[in-house]
Amino acid sequence: DTAVSQTPKYLVTQMGNDKSIKCEQNLGHDTMYWYKQDSKKFLKIMFSYNNKELIINETVPNRFSPKSPDKAHLNLHINSLELGDSAVYFCASSQDLGESEPQHFGDGTRLSIL
Amino acid sequence: QKEVEQNSGPLSVPEGAIASLNCTYSDRGSQSFFWYRQYSGKSPELIMSIYSNGDKEDGRFTAQLNKASQYVSLLIRDSQPSDSATYLCAQVPSSASKIIFGSGTRLSIRP
């Protein structure tokens, strides 16, 4: 019973394509996040949603569009993929937005742009 | 200046010794600090959180926070090969409800 699950685990695609990554959490958490981890292992927040409402959008190109149909799901759609989008994308969730709330991460989606 | 800075390593420590990982941060108002462990090809996993000055112990792990000097450290006693991983320091800045991660320190425990 995976707590935070992402699909797909691997995504290999051509430059210019559009792709989506799905995320679901069964922890009953109110807040979900998307992170990008580059080849140097630097983990950077992209978006956070609290109860389906966008809270943080960290100067991410508008080719990236998150969608939260309900508080258990946060999907990420990427248009016109570029070489620099190659990275590992992690979904995470926490009970709420509180500072002390630990984040639970999914296993990551490894995106490779050819 | 980066918000959260760590030495990238690799830090090599013999099995059974104490591994010491350090992290400095720039936001004096930060109140919450975390250490995450990330095995190669896996997701980050929270191992310690600390909110007040001083030490916090959990098993073989001790987190130390010094707000005046703006650093937080993680000590791992009796290091085991299974401790070999990248350790990410993270903080919640005073201005926003998000976590800022350092770039991680790669720790290698040699038998």
Short mmCIF file of C-alpha atoms in Angstrom, two decimals:
data_model
loop_
_atom_site.label_atom_id
_atom_site.label_comp_id
_atom_site.label_asym_id
_atom_site.label_seq_id
_atom_site.Cartn_x
_atom_site.Cartn_y
_atom_site.Cartn_z
CA ASP A 1 0.00 0.00 0.00
CA THR A 2 2.16 2.78 -1.40
CA ALA A 3 1.64 6.12 0.35
CA VAL A 4 2.63 8.44 -2.52
CA SER A 5 2.62 6.85 -5.95
CA GLN A 6 3.72 8.35 -9.24
CA THR A 7 3.36 7.08 -12.77
CA PRO A 8 5.20 6.49 -14.94
CA LYS A 9 8.48 5.63 -13.23
CA TYR A 10 10.46 6.21 -16.43
CA LEU A 11 9.60 8.50 -19.31
CA VAL A 12 11.75 8.73 -22.45
CA THR A 13 10.49 11.02 -25.16
CA GLN A 14 11.48 13.36 -27.97
CA MET A 15 12.02 17.07 -27.67
CA GLY A 16 8.88 19.02 -28.46
CA ASN A 17 6.45 16.37 -27.23
CA ASP A 18 3.83 16.85 -24.51
CA LYS A 19 3.73 14.47 -21.56
CA SER A 20 1.98 14.03 -18.21
CA ILE A 21 3.02 12.58 -14.88
CA LYS A 22 0.40 11.45 -12.39
CA CYS A 23 0.59 11.45 -8.61
CA GLU A 24 -1.73 10.08 -5.98
CA GLN A 25 -1.45 9.93 -2.20
CA ASN A 26 -3.50 7.75 0.13
CA LEU A 27 -2.32 9.37 3.37
CA GLY A 28 -5.24 11.73 3.70
CA HIS A 29 -2.88 14.71 3.43
CA ASP A 30 -4.08 18.18 2.45
CA THR A 31 -0.93 19.42 0.74
CA MET A 32 0.91 18.07 -2.30
CA TYR A 33 4.06 19.17 -4.10
CA TRP A 34 6.10 18.71 -7.23
CA TYR A 35 9.90 18.84 -7.05
CA LYS A 36 12.54 18.65 -9.75
CA GLN A 37 15.90 17.01 -9.01
CA ASP A 38 18.61 17.70 -11.56
CA SER A 39 21.72 15.67 -12.38
CA LYS A 40 23.62 17.35 -9.53
CA LYS A 41 20.98 16.07 -7.08
CA PHE A 42 19.70 19.56 -6.34
CA LEU A 43 16.06 19.16 -5.26
CA LYS A 44 13.96 22.21 -5.99
CA ILE A 45 10.28 22.85 -5.37
CA MET A 46 8.14 23.63 -8.41
CA PHE A 47 4.56 23.76 -7.12
CA SER A 48 2.53 23.15 -4.01
CA TYR A 49 -1.21 22.70 -3.68
CA ASN A 50 -3.30 22.78 -0.53
CA ASN A 51 -6.79 21.30 -0.80
CA LYS A 52 -6.69 21.62 -4.60
CA GLU A 53 -5.61 25.27 -4.41
CA LEU A 54 -2.29 26.45 -5.86
CA ILE A 55 -0.09 27.85 -3.11
CA ILE A 56 3.41 27.99 -4.57
CA ASN A 57 4.52 28.43 -8.16
CA GLU A 58 8.28 28.79 -8.20
CA THR A 59 9.06 30.65 -11.43
CA VAL A 60 8.50 27.53 -13.43
CA PRO A 61 8.02 28.00 -17.21
CA ASN A 62 4.37 28.02 -18.13
CA ARG A 63 4.99 24.90 -20.23
CA PHE A 64 4.52 23.15 -16.88
CA SER A 65 0.92 23.02 -15.74
CA PRO A 66 -0.11 21.24 -12.56
CA LYS A 67 -3.67 20.04 -12.05
CA SER A 68 -5.28 18.88 -8.84
CA PRO A 69 -8.70 17.29 -9.44
CA ASP A 70 -8.97 16.51 -5.72
CA LYS A 71 -6.69 16.74 -2.72
CA ALA A 72 -5.41 13.19 -3.20
CA HIS A 73 -4.16 13.81 -6.74
CA LEU A 74 -1.69 16.26 -8.25
CA ASN A 75 -0.75 15.72 -11.88
CA LEU A 76 1.90 17.52 -13.89
CA HIS A 77 1.54 18.22 -17.59
CA ILE A 78 4.52 19.43 -19.59
CA ASN A 79 4.17 20.96 -23.06
CA SER A 80 6.86 21.26 -25.71
CA LEU A 81 9.50 19.32 -23.80
CA GLU A 82 13.06 20.67 -23.92
CA LEU A 83 16.42 19.01 -23.29
CA GLY A 84 16.77 20.90 -20.00
CA ASP A 85 13.62 19.25 -18.70
CA SER A 86 15.54 15.98 -18.28
CA ALA A 87 15.53 15.30 -14.55
CA VAL A 88 13.84 13.25 -11.86
CA TYR A 89 10.47 14.67 -10.84
CA PHE A 90 9.25 13.87 -7.34
CA CYS A 91 5.76 14.23 -6.02
CA ALA A 92 5.38 14.68 -2.26
CA SER A 93 2.65 15.27 0.28
CA SER A 94 2.35 16.56 3.83
CA GLN A 95 -0.50 16.72 6.33
CA ASP A 96 -0.86 20.46 5.78
CA LEU A 97 1.19 23.58 5.11
CA GLY A 98 2.60 23.79 8.60
CA GLU A 99 6.32 24.41 8.93
CA SER A 100 6.92 21.34 11.02
CA GLU A 101 5.11 18.92 8.72
CA PRO A 102 7.37 16.25 7.22
CA GLN A 103 7.03 15.55 3.55
CA HIS A 104 6.49 12.08 2.14
CA PHE A 105 7.96 11.53 -1.31
CA GLY A 106 6.94 9.32 -4.17
CA ASP A 107 9.54 7.16 -5.94
CA GLY A 108 10.14 9.73 -8.66
CA THR A 109 9.66 9.86 -12.42
CA ARG A 110 12.87 9.81 -14.45
CA LEU A 111 12.29 11.97 -17.51
CA SER A 112 14.78 11.76 -20.36
CA ILE A 113 14.47 14.00 -23.39
CA LEU A 114 16.13 12.76 -26.60
CA GLN B 1 24.79 33.05 -1.42
CA LYS B 2 22.78 29.85 -1.54
CA GLU B 3 20.00 29.58 1.00
CA VAL B 4 21.18 26.17 2.25
CA GLU B 5 24.77 25.07 1.74
CA GLN B 6 26.33 21.67 2.16
CA ASN B 7 29.66 20.17 1.20
CA SER B 8 28.90 17.81 -1.68
CA GLY B 9 31.46 15.24 -0.56
CA PRO B 10 31.97 12.40 -0.95
CA LEU B 11 32.61 12.02 2.75
CA SER B 12 34.29 8.68 3.45
CA VAL B 13 34.04 7.29 7.00
CA PRO B 14 35.19 3.90 8.29
CA GLU B 15 32.55 1.52 9.55
CA GLY B 16 31.86 2.00 13.25
CA ALA B 17 33.10 5.60 13.34
CA ILE B 18 31.06 8.78 13.73
CA ALA B 19 29.99 10.50 10.52
CA SER B 20 29.53 14.26 10.83
CA LEU B 21 27.50 16.14 8.22
CA ASN B 22 27.22 19.92 8.26
CA CYS B 23 24.91 22.48 6.76
CA THR B 24 24.73 26.28 6.91
CA TYR B 25 21.76 28.47 6.04
CA SER B 26 21.28 32.14 5.30
CA ASP B 27 17.78 32.92 6.66
CA ARG B 28 18.15 33.91 10.33
CA GLY B 29 14.39 33.67 10.82
CA SER B 30 14.15 29.99 9.86
CA GLN B 31 12.58 27.85 12.56
CA SER B 32 12.34 24.36 11.08
CA PHE B 33 15.19 22.19 9.90
CA PHE B 34 15.26 18.69 8.50
CA TRP B 35 17.66 15.98 7.42
CA TYR B 36 16.59 13.68 4.61
CA ARG B 37 18.45 10.58 3.45
CA GLN B 38 18.38 9.61 -0.22
CA TYR B 39 19.74 6.31 -1.47
CA SER B 40 20.90 6.23 -5.07
CA GLY B 41 17.93 6.03 -7.40
CA LYS B 42 15.44 6.35 -4.57
CA SER B 43 13.30 9.11 -3.07
CA PRO B 44 14.29 11.31 -0.11
CA GLU B 45 13.27 9.98 3.29
CA LEU B 46 12.96 12.14 6.41
CA ILE B 47 15.25 10.97 9.21
CA MET B 48 15.42 13.93 11.60
CA SER B 49 13.69 17.22 12.27
CA ILE B 50 14.87 19.89 14.71
CA TYR B 51 13.30 23.19 15.72
CA SER B 52 15.18 24.48 18.78
CA ASN B 53 18.81 25.14 19.59
CA GLY B 54 20.76 22.19 20.95
CA ASP B 55 20.84 18.50 20.28
CA LYS B 56 18.11 16.05 19.36
CA GLU B 57 18.88 12.36 19.48
CA ASP B 58 17.10 9.48 17.77
CA GLY B 59 18.87 6.15 17.91
CA ARG B 60 22.25 6.46 16.23
CA PHE B 61 21.36 9.89 14.81
CA THR B 62 21.86 13.24 16.54
CA ALA B 63 20.85 16.54 14.98
CA GLN B 64 22.45 19.70 16.29
CA LEU B 65 21.11 23.20 15.70
CA ASN B 66 22.91 26.47 16.39
CA LYS B 67 20.73 29.38 15.29
CA ALA B 68 23.25 32.04 16.31
CA SER B 69 25.84 30.55 13.95
CA GLN B 70 23.23 29.47 11.42
CA TYR B 71 24.30 25.88 11.10
CA VAL B 72 22.70 22.51 11.58
CA SER B 73 24.57 19.23 11.67
CA LEU B 74 23.84 15.52 11.70
CA LEU B 75 25.97 13.00 13.56
CA ILE B 76 25.69 9.31 12.81
CA ARG B 77 27.24 7.10 15.47
CA ASP B 78 28.49 3.58 14.82
CA SER B 79 28.29 4.14 11.05
CA GLN B 80 27.10 1.17 9.02
CA PRO B 81 27.49 0.44 5.29
CA SER B 82 23.72 0.89 5.03
CA ASP B 83 24.23 4.55 6.01
CA SER B 84 25.95 5.16 2.66
CA ALA B 85 23.65 7.62 0.90
CA THR B 86 23.23 11.29 0.08
CA TYR B 87 22.04 13.38 3.03
CA LEU B 88 19.96 16.44 2.23
CA CYS B 89 19.73 19.32 4.67
CA ALA B 90 16.50 21.31 4.42
CA GLN B 91 14.94 24.33 6.06
CA VAL B 92 11.67 26.19 6.02
CA PRO B 93 12.45 29.89 5.46
CA SER B 94 10.69 32.47 7.58
CA SER B 95 8.98 34.01 4.55
CA ALA B 96 7.25 31.04 2.99
CA SER B 97 5.59 27.70 3.60
CA LYS B 98 7.97 25.61 1.55
CA ILE B 99 11.10 23.60 2.13
CA ILE B 100 14.46 24.67 0.72
CA PHE B 101 16.88 21.79 0.19
CA GLY B 102 20.65 21.85 0.10
CA SER B 103 22.40 20.04 -2.71
CA GLY B 104 23.27 17.12 -0.43
CA THR B 105 26.38 15.48 0.97
CA ARG B 106 27.29 12.05 -0.35
CA LEU B 107 28.36 9.79 2.52
CA SER B 108 30.27 6.57 1.97
CA ILE B 109 30.91 4.13 4.82
CA ARG B 110 33.90 1.94 4.08
CA PRO B 111 34.16 -1.54 5.67
#
